[in-house]
Coordinates of C-alpha atoms and ligand atoms in Angstrom, one line a residue:
X1 CA 105.8 111.5 96.1
X2 CA 108.3 112.7 98.5
X3 CA 111.0 110.2 99.2
X4 CA 113.1 110.7 102.3
X5 CA 115.5 107.8 101.4
X6 CA 116.6 109.1 98.0
X7 CA 119.9 110.4 99.2
X8 CA 120.6 107.3 101.2
X9 CA 119.7 105.1 98.2
X10 CA 122.0 107.1 96.0
X11 CA 124.8 106.6 98.5
X12 CA 124.1 102.8 98.6
X13 CA 124.2 102.5 94.9
X14 CA 127.4 104.4 94.7
X15 CA 128.8 102.1 97.4
X16 CA 127.8 99.1 95.4
X17 CA 129.4 100.6 92.3
X18 CA 132.6 101.1 94.3
X19 CA 132.6 97.5 95.3
X20 CA 132.0 96.6 91.7
X21 CA 135.2 98.3 90.8
X22 CA 137.2 95.7 92.8
X23 CA 136.5 93.1 90.2
X24 CA 138.4 94.3 87.3
X25 CA 141.6 92.3 87.4
X26 CA 140.9 89.3 85.2
X27 CA 142.7 85.9 85.6
X28 CA 145.1 85.4 82.7
X29 CA 143.8 81.8 82.6
X30 CA 140.3 83.1 82.0
X31 CA 139.2 82.2 78.5
X32 CA 137.1 83.9 76.0
X33 CA 135.5 81.1 74.1
X34 CA 136.2 80.5 70.4
X35 CA 133.5 78.3 69.1
X36 CA 131.5 77.0 67.5
X37 CA 131.4 73.9 69.6
X38 CA 129.2 71.0 68.7
X39 CA 129.4 68.7 71.7
X40 CA 128.8 70.9 74.7
X41 CA 129.8 74.1 76.4
X42 CA 130.1 75.6 79.9
X43 CA 130.5 79.3 80.6
X44 CA 131.0 80.2 84.3
X45 CA 132.9 82.5 86.7
X46 CA 136.3 80.6 87.0
X47 CA 138.6 78.7 84.6
X48 CA 138.8 75.8 87.1
X49 CA 135.1 75.4 87.5
X50 CA 134.6 75.6 83.7
X51 CA 137.1 72.9 83.2
X52 CA 135.4 70.7 85.8
X53 CA 132.1 71.2 83.9
X54 CA 133.6 70.5 80.5
X55 CA 135.3 67.3 81.8
X56 CA 131.9 66.0 83.0
X57 CA 130.4 66.7 79.6
X58 CA 133.2 64.8 77.9
X59 CA 132.6 61.9 80.2
X60 CA 129.1 61.6 78.9
X61 CA 127.4 63.7 81.6
X62 CA 124.5 65.8 80.6
X63 CA 124.0 69.5 81.3
X64 CA 122.6 68.9 84.7
X65 CA 125.5 66.6 85.7
X66 CA 127.9 69.4 84.6
X67 CA 125.9 72.0 86.5
X68 CA 126.1 70.0 89.8
X69 CA 129.8 69.7 89.3
X70 CA 130.2 73.3 88.4
X71 CA 128.2 74.5 91.5
X72 CA 130.4 72.6 93.9
X73 CA 133.6 73.7 92.0
X74 CA 132.5 77.3 92.2
X75 CA 131.9 76.9 96.0
X76 CA 135.7 76.2 96.1
X77 CA 137.2 78.4 93.4
X78 CA 134.8 81.4 93.7
X79 CA 134.2 81.7 97.4
X80 CA 132.8 85.2 97.1
X81 CA 129.6 83.8 95.5
X82 CA 130.0 80.2 94.6
X83 CA 128.5 78.4 97.5
X84 CA 127.1 75.6 99.6
X85 CA 125.9 78.1 102.2
X86 CA 123.6 80.1 99.9
X87 CA 120.9 79.4 97.3
X88 CA 119.8 79.9 93.8
X89 CA 117.6 79.1 90.8
X90 CA 117.9 76.7 87.9
X91 CA 116.0 77.0 84.6
X92 CA 116.1 73.8 82.6
X93 CA 115.2 73.0 79.1
X94 CA 115.5 69.5 77.7
X95 CA 116.7 68.8 74.2
X96 CA 113.1 68.0 73.3
X97 CA 111.9 71.3 74.6
X98 CA 110.5 70.4 78.0
X99 CA 111.1 73.1 80.6
X100 CA 111.2 73.2 84.4
X101 CA 112.7 75.4 87.1
X102 CA 114.1 74.6 90.5
X103 CA 113.8 77.1 93.3
X104 CA 116.6 76.4 95.8
X105 CA 116.4 79.9 97.3
X106 CA 117.1 80.3 101.0
X107 CA 114.2 80.6 103.5
X108 CA 113.6 82.7 106.5
X109 CA 114.4 80.5 109.6
X110 CA 111.4 79.5 111.8
X111 CA 112.5 82.1 114.4
X112 CA 112.5 85.0 111.8
X113 CA 109.9 87.7 112.1
X114 CA 108.8 90.9 110.3
X115 CA 110.6 93.4 112.6
X116 CA 113.7 91.4 113.4
X117 CA 116.0 94.0 111.9
X118 CA 114.4 97.0 113.6
X119 CA 115.4 98.7 116.9
X120 CA 113.0 99.6 119.6
X121 CA 112.2 102.9 117.9
X122 CA 111.3 101.0 114.8
X123 CA 114.3 102.0 112.7
X124 CA 116.3 99.5 110.6
X125 CA 119.6 98.6 112.4
X126 CA 122.4 99.3 110.1
X127 CA 124.1 96.1 108.7
X128 CA 122.1 93.8 110.9
X129 CA 120.7 92.1 107.8
X130 CA 124.1 91.9 106.2
X131 CA 127.0 91.1 108.5
X132 CA 125.5 89.1 111.4
X133 CA 124.5 85.5 112.1
X134 CA 120.9 86.7 111.7
X135 CA 121.6 87.8 108.2
X136 CA 121.6 84.2 106.9
X137 CA 118.6 82.4 105.4
X138 CA 118.4 78.6 105.6
X139 CA 120.8 77.5 102.8
X140 CA 119.3 75.8 99.7
X141 CA 122.1 75.0 97.3
X142 CA 123.0 71.5 98.5
X143 CA 119.3 70.4 98.4
X144 CA 118.9 72.0 95.0
X145 CA 121.8 70.1 93.6
X146 CA 120.6 66.8 95.1
X147 CA 117.1 67.4 93.6
X148 CA 118.4 68.5 90.2
X149 CA 120.5 65.4 90.0
X150 CA 117.8 63.1 91.3
X151 CA 115.4 64.2 88.5
X152 CA 117.8 64.7 85.6
X153 CA 121.3 63.5 86.4
X154 CA 122.9 60.6 84.5
X155 CA 126.3 60.2 86.1
X156 CA 127.0 59.1 89.7
X157 CA 126.5 61.8 92.3
X158 CA 129.9 61.1 93.9
X159 CA 131.7 61.6 90.6
X160 CA 130.1 65.1 90.4
X161 CA 131.2 66.2 93.8
X162 CA 134.7 64.8 93.7
X163 CA 136.4 67.4 91.5
X164 CA 135.4 70.1 94.0
X165 CA 136.9 68.0 96.8
X166 CA 140.1 67.7 94.9
X167 CA 140.3 71.5 94.3
X168 CA 139.6 72.2 98.0
X169 CA 142.1 69.7 99.3
X170 CA 145.0 70.1 96.8
X171 CA 144.3 73.8 96.5
X172 CA 144.5 76.0 93.4
X173 CA 146.4 79.0 92.3
X174 CA 144.3 82.1 92.9
X175 CA 143.7 84.8 90.3
X176 CA 144.6 88.4 90.8
X177 CA 141.0 89.2 91.2
X178 CA 140.5 86.6 94.0
X179 CA 143.6 87.8 95.7
X180 CA 142.2 91.3 95.7
X181 CA 138.8 90.1 97.0
X182 CA 140.4 88.1 99.8
X183 CA 142.5 91.1 100.9
X184 CA 139.4 93.3 100.7
X185 CA 137.5 90.8 102.9
X186 CA 140.3 90.2 105.4
X187 CA 139.5 92.8 108.1
X188 CA 135.9 91.6 108.1
X189 CA 136.8 87.9 108.2
X190 CA 139.0 88.7 111.2
X191 CA 136.4 90.7 113.0
X192 CA 133.4 88.4 112.4
X193 CA 135.3 85.1 112.9
X194 CA 137.3 85.4 116.1
X195 CA 139.7 82.5 116.5
X196 CA 139.2 81.2 113.0
X197 CA 141.9 81.4 110.3
X198 CA 140.0 80.7 107.1
X199 CA 140.9 83.0 104.2
X200 CA 143.5 84.8 106.4
X201 CA 147.3 85.0 105.9
X202 CA 150.0 87.0 107.7
X203 CA 150.8 88.8 104.5
X204 CA 148.6 90.0 101.7
X205 CA 147.3 87.4 99.2
X206 CA 148.8 87.7 95.8
X207 CA 148.1 86.1 92.4
X208 CA 149.3 82.5 92.2
X209 CA 149.1 81.8 95.9
X210 CA 147.7 78.4 96.6
X211 CA 144.3 78.4 98.4
X212 CA 143.8 75.1 100.3
X213 CA 140.4 74.5 102.1
X214 CA 140.7 71.3 104.1
X215 CA 137.6 71.8 106.2
X216 CA 135.6 72.5 103.1
X217 CA 137.0 69.3 101.5
X218 CA 135.7 67.3 104.5
X219 CA 132.3 68.9 104.3
X220 CA 132.1 68.1 100.6
X221 CA 133.1 64.5 101.3
X222 CA 130.1 64.2 103.6
X223 CA 127.9 65.6 100.8
X224 CA 129.5 63.2 98.3
X225 CA 128.9 60.2 100.6
X226 CA 125.5 61.2 102.2
X227 CA 123.9 63.5 99.7
X228 CA 121.4 65.8 101.4
X229 CA 122.1 64.4 104.8
X230 CA 125.7 65.2 104.5
X231 CA 124.7 68.9 104.9
X232 CA 121.2 69.1 106.5
X233 CA 121.9 66.4 109.1
X234 CA 124.8 65.0 111.1
X235 CA 128.1 66.8 111.6
X236 CA 127.6 69.7 109.3
X237 CA 124.1 70.5 110.6
X238 CA 125.5 70.3 114.2
X239 CA 128.2 72.7 113.2
X240 CA 125.8 75.2 111.6
X241 CA 123.5 75.1 114.7
X242 CA 126.5 75.5 117.0
X243 CA 127.8 78.5 114.9
X244 CA 124.3 80.0 115.2
X245 CA 124.0 79.5 118.9
X246 CA 127.4 81.1 119.4
X247 CA 126.5 84.2 117.4
X248 CA 122.8 84.7 118.2
X249 CA 121.8 83.4 114.8
X250 CA 118.4 81.9 114.1
X251 CA 119.0 78.8 112.0
X252 CA 118.2 75.6 113.9
X253 CA 118.7 71.9 113.1
X254 CA 114.9 71.7 112.5
X255 CA 115.2 74.6 109.9
X256 CA 117.9 72.6 108.1
X257 CA 115.9 69.3 108.3
X258 CA 112.8 71.1 106.9
X259 CA 114.5 72.8 104.0
X260 CA 113.4 71.6 100.6
X261 CA 113.8 73.1 97.2
X262 CA 110.7 73.4 95.0
X263 CA 110.1 72.6 91.3
X264 CA 108.0 75.4 89.8
X265 CA 106.7 75.8 86.2
X266 CA 108.8 78.2 84.2
X267 CA 107.1 81.4 83.2
X268 CA 107.2 82.0 79.5
X269 CA 106.6 84.9 77.2
X270 CA 107.2 86.1 73.6
X271 CA 109.4 88.7 72.2
X272 CA 108.9 88.9 68.4
X273 CA 109.8 85.4 67.1
X274 CA 111.5 84.3 70.3
X275 CA 110.1 82.4 73.3
X276 CA 111.5 83.4 76.7
X277 CA 111.7 80.7 79.4
X278 CA 112.5 82.2 82.7
X279 CA 112.3 82.0 86.5
X280 CA 109.0 82.6 88.3
X281 CA 108.6 84.1 91.8
X282 CA 110.3 84.2 94.3
X283 CA 112.4 85.7 91.6
X284 CA 111.3 89.1 90.4
X285 CA 113.6 88.7 87.5
X286 CA 111.5 86.6 85.1
X287 CA 108.4 88.7 85.4
X288 CA 110.4 91.9 85.2
X289 CA 112.3 90.7 82.1
X290 CA 109.0 89.8 80.3
X291 CA 107.5 93.1 81.3
X292 CA 110.5 95.0 80.0
X293 CA 110.7 93.0 76.7
X294 CA 107.0 93.7 76.0
X295 CA 107.3 97.4 76.9
X296 CA 110.0 98.0 74.2
X297 CA 108.9 95.4 71.6
X298 CA 107.1 97.7 69.2
X299 CA 109.8 100.4 69.0
X300 CA 112.5 100.4 66.3
X301 CA 115.4 99.6 68.6
X302 CA 117.3 98.1 65.7
X303 CA 117.1 101.3 63.7
X304 CA 118.1 103.5 66.7
X305 CA 121.1 101.4 67.6
X306 CA 122.9 100.2 70.6
X307 CA 123.1 102.7 73.6
X308 CA 121.9 105.6 71.4
X309 CA 120.0 108.2 73.3
X310 CA 116.5 107.1 72.1
X311 CA 117.3 103.5 72.9
X312 CA 118.5 104.4 76.4
X313 CA 115.6 106.7 77.0
X314 CA 113.0 104.1 76.1
X315 CA 114.7 101.4 78.1
X316 CA 115.0 103.6 81.2
X317 CA 111.4 104.5 81.1
X318 CA 110.4 100.9 80.8
X319 CA 112.7 100.0 83.7
X320 CA 111.3 102.8 85.9
X321 CA 107.8 101.4 85.6
X322 CA 108.7 97.8 85.9
X323 CA 110.8 98.3 89.1
X324 CA 107.9 100.3 90.6
X325 CA 105.7 97.2 90.2
X326 CA 108.5 95.0 91.6
X327 CA 108.5 97.0 94.9
X328 CA 104.9 96.3 95.6
X329 CA 103.8 93.0 94.0
X330 CA 106.7 90.6 94.0
X331 CA 107.4 88.2 96.8
X332 CA 107.4 84.5 97.7
X333 CA 104.3 83.0 95.9
X334 CA 104.0 80.5 98.7
X335 CA 103.2 83.4 101.1
X336 CA 101.9 86.2 98.9
X337 CA 99.6 86.0 95.9
X338 CA 101.7 87.6 93.2
X339 CA 99.4 88.9 90.5
X340 CA 101.4 87.3 87.7
X341 CA 98.8 87.5 85.0
X342 CA 98.0 91.2 85.7
X343 CA 101.7 92.1 85.7
X344 CA 102.2 90.4 82.3
X345 CA 98.9 91.6 80.7
X346 CA 99.8 93.2 77.4
X347 CA 97.2 95.9 77.7
X348 CA 98.3 96.8 81.2
X349 CA 101.9 97.1 80.0
X350 CA 100.9 99.2 76.9
X351 CA 98.9 101.5 79.2
X352 CA 101.9 101.8 81.5
X353 CA 104.1 103.1 78.7
X354 CA 101.5 105.7 77.6
X355 CA 102.7 108.2 80.2
X356 CA 106.2 108.1 78.6
X357 CA 107.0 111.4 77.0
X358 CA 109.9 111.8 74.5
X359 CA 110.5 115.4 75.6
X360 CA 111.2 114.9 79.2
X361 CA 112.1 112.2 81.7
X362 CA 109.1 110.9 83.7
X363 CA 110.0 111.7 87.3
X364 CA 109.9 108.5 89.4
X365 CA 107.9 110.4 92.0
X366 CA 105.0 110.4 89.5
X367 CA 105.1 106.7 88.9
X368 CA 103.5 104.4 91.4
X369 CA 103.2 100.6 91.3
X370 CA 100.3 99.7 89.0
X371 CA 96.9 99.3 90.5
X372 CA 95.2 96.0 90.0
X373 CA 92.0 94.5 91.3
X374 CA 92.7 91.9 93.6
X375 CA 127.7 96.4 91.9
X376 CA 131.5 94.3 91.6
X377 CA 129.3 91.4 90.7
X378 CA 131.3 88.9 92.6
X379 CA 128.6 88.4 95.1
X380 CA 126.4 86.2 93.0
X381 CA 127.4 83.9 90.1
X382 CA 125.8 82.6 87.0
X383 CA 126.6 79.6 84.7
X384 CA 125.2 78.5 81.4
X385 CA 125.6 75.0 80.1
X386 CA 124.5 73.1 77.0
X387 CA 125.3 69.4 76.4
X388 CA 125.7 67.4 73.3
X389 CA 122.1 66.5 73.0
X390 CA 121.1 70.1 73.4
X391 CA 119.8 69.9 77.0
X392 CA 120.5 73.3 78.6
X393 CA 120.8 74.7 82.1
X394 CA 120.8 78.3 83.3
X395 CA 121.7 78.7 87.0
X396 CA 122.2 81.8 89.1
X397 CA 123.4 81.1 92.7
X398 CA 124.3 83.5 95.5
X399 CA 125.5 84.3 99.0
X400 CA 124.1 87.8 98.3
X401 CA 126.9 90.1 99.4
X402 CA 130.5 89.3 98.5
X403 CA 131.5 86.3 100.7
X404 CA 127.9 86.5 102.1
X405 CA 127.7 87.4 105.8
X406 CA 131.5 86.7 105.8
X407 CA 130.7 84.4 108.7
X408 CA 132.2 80.9 108.3
X409 CA 130.7 77.8 109.9
X410 CA 133.4 76.8 112.3
X411 CA 134.9 73.4 111.5
X412 CA 132.9 73.1 108.2
X413 CA 134.9 75.5 106.2
X414 CA 132.1 77.4 104.3
X415 CA 130.6 80.8 104.3
X416 CA 127.0 81.6 105.1
X417 CA 124.8 83.8 103.0
X418 CA 123.4 87.2 104.1
X419 CA 120.3 86.7 102.0
X420 CA 117.9 88.1 104.7
X421 CA 118.8 91.5 103.3
X422 CA 116.8 90.7 100.2
X423 CA 113.7 90.8 102.3
X424 CA 112.2 94.2 103.0
X425 CA 113.3 95.0 106.5
X426 CA 110.8 97.8 106.7
X427 CA 108.3 99.1 104.1
X428 CA 110.0 101.8 101.9
X429 CA 113.5 101.4 103.4
X430 CA 116.0 100.4 100.7
X431 CA 118.1 97.3 101.0
X432 CA 121.8 97.2 100.0
X433 CA 120.8 97.4 96.3
X434 CA 118.6 100.4 97.0
X435 CA 115.5 98.2 96.4
X436 CA 112.4 98.9 98.4
X437 CA 109.5 96.6 99.2
X438 CA 106.5 96.1 101.3
X439 CA 104.1 93.4 102.5
X440 CA 104.7 91.1 99.6
X441 CA 108.4 90.8 100.6
X442 CA 108.2 91.2 104.4
X443 CA 110.1 88.8 106.6
X444 CA 108.2 85.7 107.7
X445 CA 109.3 82.3 109.1
X446 CA 109.7 79.8 106.3
X447 CA 109.3 82.4 103.5
X448 CA 111.7 83.0 100.7
X449 CA 113.2 86.5 100.2
X450 CA 112.5 88.1 96.9
X451 CA 115.3 87.8 94.3
X452 CA 116.4 89.6 91.1
X453 CA 118.2 86.6 89.7
X454 CA 117.1 85.9 86.2
X455 CA 118.4 82.7 84.7
X456 CA 116.8 82.5 81.3
X457 CA 116.7 80.2 78.3
X458 CA 115.4 81.4 74.9
X459 CA 114.0 79.5 71.9
X460 CA 113.6 80.5 68.3
X461 CA 111.4 78.5 66.0
X462 CA 111.0 75.9 68.7
X463 CA 114.8 75.4 69.0
X464 CA 117.2 76.3 71.6
X465 CA 118.6 79.8 70.9
X466 CA 120.3 81.3 74.0
X467 CA 121.1 80.5 77.6
X468 CA 121.8 83.6 79.7
X469 CA 122.1 85.1 83.2
X470 CA 124.2 87.2 85.5
X471 CA 124.9 88.4 89.0
X472 CA 124.6 92.0 89.9
X473 CA 121.8 92.5 92.5
X474 CA 119.2 94.8 91.2
X475 CA 121.1 95.2 87.9
X476 CA 120.7 91.5 87.1
X477 CA 117.3 92.0 85.4
X478 CA 118.5 95.0 83.3
X479 CA 121.8 93.3 82.3
X480 CA 120.0 90.1 81.1
X481 CA 117.5 92.4 79.2
X482 CA 120.2 94.3 77.5
X483 CA 122.2 91.2 76.6
X484 CA 119.2 89.7 74.9
X485 CA 118.5 93.0 73.0
X486 CA 122.2 93.1 72.0
X487 CA 121.8 89.9 70.1
X488 CA 118.3 90.2 68.8
X489 CA 118.1 93.9 68.0
X490 CA 121.7 95.0 67.6
X491 CA 123.1 92.0 65.8
X492 CA 126.0 91.5 68.2
X493 CA 127.6 88.1 68.5
X494 CA 127.4 86.3 71.9
X495 CA 130.8 87.6 73.2
X496 CA 130.1 91.1 72.1
X497 CA 126.7 91.1 73.6
X498 CA 128.2 90.2 76.9
X499 CA 131.1 92.6 76.7
X500 CA 129.1 95.6 75.6
X501 CA 128.7 98.4 78.2
X502 CA 125.5 98.5 80.2
X503 CA 123.3 100.9 82.0
X504 CA 120.6 100.6 84.6
X505 CA 117.5 102.4 86.1
X506 CA 115.4 100.9 89.0
X507 CA 112.7 103.5 89.6
X508 CA 114.2 104.6 92.9
X509 CA 116.6 106.2 93.2
X510 CA 115.7 108.2 90.1
X511 CA 118.9 108.0 88.3
X512 CA 120.5 106.2 85.3
X513 CA 123.7 104.3 86.4
X514 CA 126.0 103.7 83.4
X515 CA 129.2 101.8 83.1
X516 CA 132.1 104.1 82.3
X517 CA 132.0 105.1 78.6
X518 CA 128.7 103.2 78.1
X519 CA 127.2 106.2 76.3
X520 CA 128.9 108.7 74.2
X521 CA 129.0 112.3 75.4
X522 CA 126.4 113.5 72.9
X523 CA 123.9 110.9 74.0
X524 CA 124.5 111.8 77.7
X525 CA 124.0 115.5 77.1
X526 CA 120.7 114.9 75.1
X527 CA 119.4 112.8 78.0
X528 CA 120.5 115.3 80.6
X529 CA 118.7 118.0 78.8
X530 CA 115.5 116.0 79.1
X531 CA 116.0 115.7 82.8
X532 CA 117.8 112.3 83.2
X533 CA 120.3 112.2 86.0
X534 CA 123.2 110.1 84.6
X535 CA 125.8 108.6 87.0
X536 CA 128.9 106.9 85.6
X537 CA 130.4 104.1 87.7
X538 CA 132.0 100.7 87.9
X539 CA 131.3 97.5 86.1
X540 CA 127.8 96.0 86.2
X541 CA 127.2 92.3 86.2
X542 CA 129.1 89.3 84.9
X543 CA 127.0 87.8 82.2
X544 CA 127.8 84.2 81.1
X545 CA 125.8 83.1 78.1
X546 CA 125.7 80.6 75.2
X547 CA 124.2 81.2 71.8
X548 CA 123.1 78.3 69.6
X549 CA 123.5 78.7 65.8
X550 CA 123.3 76.3 63.0
X551 CA 127.1 75.9 63.2
X552 CA 127.1 75.1 66.9
X553 CA 127.5 76.7 70.3
X554 CA 129.1 80.1 70.8
X555 CA 129.9 81.5 74.3
X556 CA 130.0 84.9 75.9
X557 CA 132.2 85.0 79.0
X558 CA 132.2 88.3 80.8
X559 CA 135.6 90.0 80.7
X560 CA 134.5 92.0 83.8
X561 CA 135.5 88.9 85.8
X562 CA 137.6 85.7 85.4
X563 CA 134.8 84.2 83.5
X564 CA 135.6 81.4 81.1
X565 CA 133.9 79.6 78.4
X566 CA 135.0 76.1 77.3
X567 CA 133.5 73.8 74.8
X568 CA 134.3 70.8 72.7
Ligands
LIG601 O1 118.8 87.4 94.8 C1 119.2 88.5 94.6 O2 118.6 89.3 93.9 C2 120.5 89.0 95.2 N1 120.7 88.3 96.4 C3 121.6 88.9 94.2 C4 122.9 89.4 94.8 C5 123.9 89.7 93.7 O3 123.7 89.6 92.6 C6 125.2 90.3 94.2 N2 126.0 90.7 93.1 N3 126.3 91.8 92.8

């Protein structure tokens, strides 16, 4: 298949990889967890938010209570991705082994339509789905937290929101990494928010500066006092609607009023002795992860070793095929009948791998979606929590791009997402992650845009084994996949499995992106001789995970960011 967008996609991936590079300076306060901990553990993107979560666990809160507190604390301390103006997914497993998932993904506003990002000639308008008021889907995070708390929470709601209010009002000392991000975003904040001064300073931000967010503190107080109505009705809803009117955005007060998160059954699958509990559509991540695990299961990965050429080749070939399916069959299940059973059918997956040839790379142009009847990873954030009883929560939440659309709701002090870019603006035209899609993921009013977020929980022998997830756009799925293999196949401990260098292939563009030094030169040249195009670039993902052993909980906090694991 001839693909006119290959070059453009390569450029976009490179661009993402460049952004990824900005995330390297880690906060000295960030903490690689020791462990084992017996009473609970939180691993998330900032030291302050981890501490908030740990305090809630120590006060007798369960994993969901801690998650709610962490979500709001990240909205304050990790403004690039932590949010109240975005959305996400939660995978939950109770200590007894009951599972559930909550979809609080953003939705297309009622006024959204299939061609909204196309010009009169039918071409995608550059950046329209990324840095405009129209780039925002209807936010889901606040409703998600309210729902999660209503169903599983133990402590009082107000006590879970309060720590974030304190952090916003009193301010906190920013890390070197956050200073870098704020300086990077400055020109865009200025351009997109005329007359507003949020996140701006006369001189460059530097490590240790105090970031105070009084408007955000007031918004969080409304959420503390009124729950859902503190955001989807009243003052904040008025402010969102006014912001939208002023900037030609689409989100109306009715859209906000009508937003509801959805409980969905987890999708589950097996890998050897392990049970994988993960997110169903509108995430593509869960299905893709299960497809990938099945595709490699019968090969001797353990014998080949971590990031050796055979290991990389097999994984890349599985990824190529799985991402081809993603482009055609994955979308919001409320709007498009996703063929889940066909995609996960073992015979289908085995047949798919039959065209894999050890002697040469399978060109992506020869792989099509199966036929059935019928980079910086600051832009999204993941947290993993286990409490004393063994209840566990795996949440990935996002604004999509770093600081989302970079548009702040005037008076309310928070950023809006640019999640509309996760829809397919036009069949075959790549989005910012180089992903393509078609009808399954076309823009429609009230529809949720497809995601790659893959919050996952794993059981072994009926017991909790691992809680894992990461940001990273299209690389989320492959990062979660590799982290799991690092533990199960390559005997790495939790921290090592998170730290280990990663690589990625997504069918199109037809290239293997590797983190710097992820593969040794001999492996690279073997793969290149077989026709693989290897591109070395910046950091990929920020995996935060917890492993449960007979001794207790061990964390893996990604050194690619300020990620911190705390336990007790
Ligand atoms: O839902 C998704 O798949 C994307 N909006 C995630 C974006 C992301 O991870 C950004 N980080 N690099």
